[in-house]
XYZ file of C-alpha atoms in Angstrom:
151
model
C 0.000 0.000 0.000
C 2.966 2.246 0.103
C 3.674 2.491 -3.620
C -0.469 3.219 -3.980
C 0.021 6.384 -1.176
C 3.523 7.395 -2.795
C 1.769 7.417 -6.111
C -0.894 9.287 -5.016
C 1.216 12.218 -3.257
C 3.626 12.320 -6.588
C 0.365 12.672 -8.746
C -1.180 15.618 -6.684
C 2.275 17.493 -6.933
C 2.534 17.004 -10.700
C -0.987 17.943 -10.852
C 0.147 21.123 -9.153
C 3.162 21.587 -11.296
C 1.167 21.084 -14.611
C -1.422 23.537 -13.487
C 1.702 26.079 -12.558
C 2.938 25.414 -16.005
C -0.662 26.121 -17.551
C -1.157 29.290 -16.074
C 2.363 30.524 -17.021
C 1.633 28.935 -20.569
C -1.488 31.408 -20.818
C -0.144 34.169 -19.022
C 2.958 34.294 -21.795
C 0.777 33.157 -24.704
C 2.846 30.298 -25.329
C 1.100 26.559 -26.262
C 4.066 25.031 -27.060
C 7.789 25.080 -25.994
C 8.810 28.008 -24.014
C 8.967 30.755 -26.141
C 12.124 32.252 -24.618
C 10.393 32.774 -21.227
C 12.337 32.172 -18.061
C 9.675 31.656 -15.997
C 7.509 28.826 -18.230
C 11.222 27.311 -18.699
C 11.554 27.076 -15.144
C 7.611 26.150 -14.386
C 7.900 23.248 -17.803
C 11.086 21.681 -16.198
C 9.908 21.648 -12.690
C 6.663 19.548 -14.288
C 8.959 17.545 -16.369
C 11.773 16.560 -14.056
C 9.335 15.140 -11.516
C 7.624 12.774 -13.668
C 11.262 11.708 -15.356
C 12.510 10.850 -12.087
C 8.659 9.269 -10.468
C 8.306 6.828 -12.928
C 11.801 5.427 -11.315
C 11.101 5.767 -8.180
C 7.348 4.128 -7.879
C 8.729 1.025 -10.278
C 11.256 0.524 -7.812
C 8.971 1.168 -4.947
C 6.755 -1.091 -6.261
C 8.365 -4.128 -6.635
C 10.334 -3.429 -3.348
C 7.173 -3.966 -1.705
C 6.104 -6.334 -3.825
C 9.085 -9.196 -2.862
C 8.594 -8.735 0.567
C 11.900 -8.127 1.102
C 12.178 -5.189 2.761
C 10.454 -3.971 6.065
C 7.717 -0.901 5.660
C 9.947 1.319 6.988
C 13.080 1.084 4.599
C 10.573 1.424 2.232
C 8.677 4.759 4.036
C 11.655 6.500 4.897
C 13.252 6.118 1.305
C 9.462 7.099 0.134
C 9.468 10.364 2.715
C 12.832 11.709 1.640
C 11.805 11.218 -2.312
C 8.529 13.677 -1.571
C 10.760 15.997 0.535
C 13.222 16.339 -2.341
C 10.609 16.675 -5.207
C 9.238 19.635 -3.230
C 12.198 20.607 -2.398
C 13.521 20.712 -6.373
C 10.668 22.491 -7.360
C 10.995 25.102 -5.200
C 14.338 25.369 -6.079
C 13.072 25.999 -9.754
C 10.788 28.661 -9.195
C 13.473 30.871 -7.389
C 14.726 33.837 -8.850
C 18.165 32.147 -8.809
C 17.288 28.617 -10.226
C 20.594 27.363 -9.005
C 19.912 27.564 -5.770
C 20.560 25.594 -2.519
C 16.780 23.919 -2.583
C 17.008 22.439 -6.115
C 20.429 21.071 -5.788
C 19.748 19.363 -2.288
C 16.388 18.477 -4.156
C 17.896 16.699 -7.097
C 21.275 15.145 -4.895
C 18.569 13.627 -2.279
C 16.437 11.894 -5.233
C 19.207 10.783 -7.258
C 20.777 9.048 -3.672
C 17.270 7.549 -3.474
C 16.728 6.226 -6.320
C 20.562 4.652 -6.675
C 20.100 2.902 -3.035
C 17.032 1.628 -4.560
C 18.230 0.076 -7.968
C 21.403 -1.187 -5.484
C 19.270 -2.742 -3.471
C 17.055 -4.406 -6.317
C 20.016 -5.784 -7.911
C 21.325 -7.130 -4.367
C 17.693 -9.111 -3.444
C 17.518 -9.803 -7.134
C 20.651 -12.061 -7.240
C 21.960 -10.163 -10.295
C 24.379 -8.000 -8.022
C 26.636 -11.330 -7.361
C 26.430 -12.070 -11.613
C 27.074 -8.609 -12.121
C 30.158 -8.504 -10.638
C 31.227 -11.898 -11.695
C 30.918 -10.544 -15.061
C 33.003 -7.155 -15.002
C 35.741 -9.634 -13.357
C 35.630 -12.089 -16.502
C 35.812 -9.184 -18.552
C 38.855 -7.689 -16.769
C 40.637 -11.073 -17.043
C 39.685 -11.619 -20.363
C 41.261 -8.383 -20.901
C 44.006 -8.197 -18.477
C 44.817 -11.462 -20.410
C 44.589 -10.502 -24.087
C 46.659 -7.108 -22.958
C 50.141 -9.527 -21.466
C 49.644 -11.292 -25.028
C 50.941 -7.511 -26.727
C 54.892 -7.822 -27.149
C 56.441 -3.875 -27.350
């Protein structure tokens, strides 16, 4: 049921970002692109990079839950800290300096989410252990055809 709440909060803020966009859209008479407008720049990537990095997150939230694997809270906590750091980003955006200190703790908090998630997908997943068996085989393989080079 966490993936079905976590889905639900991200949907209501992209909601809320897509109506921010619209109302910039109208207000600078633009329907399509950004029309060289700061401000629907800033209001059409604060809507886009949320759903670019969602999709991620809920996929991996879902099947998290989904193999019983890991306890409610793992998943909640990595859940709460992805909403804090969408909001976060997207306020970030809409400041006058779009560089600032919210968007980049925004973005650095869900990209650290989302790579403890795929990390620990691949670990419960098994591949993790043929993962790494394979970039050793390819080492050797080349570590081997590299001594075969006489200078």
């Amino acid at each position: 049921m966490l993936t079905l709440f976590y889905a639900g909060a991200l949907t209501l803020i992209a909601l809320f970002l897509a109506f921010k966009t619209i109302q910039r859209r109208l207000g600078k008479g633009v329907l399509l692109g950004t029309g060289e407008s700061f401000e629907l720049l800033q209001a059409n990537r604060a809507h886009g990079n949320l759903i670019e990095y969602a999709v991620f997150f809920l996929i991996l939230t879902g099947l998290m839950e989904a193999s019983g694997q890991f306890s409610t809270l793992t998943i909640g906590i990595l859940g709460d800290i992805f909403i804090l750091a969408r909001i976060s980003h997207a306020y970030g955006i809409f400041q006058p300096e779009s560089s600032s200190m919210f968007r980049t703790v925004g973005a650095v908090a869900s990209m650290l989410v989302l790579l403890i998630q795929a990390v620990l997908a691949l670990w419960v997943s098994g591949a993790w252990l043929e993962l790494i068996i394979g970039v050793f085989k390819f080492l050797h393989s080349n570590i081997l055809w590299l001594s075969e080079i006489t200078l």
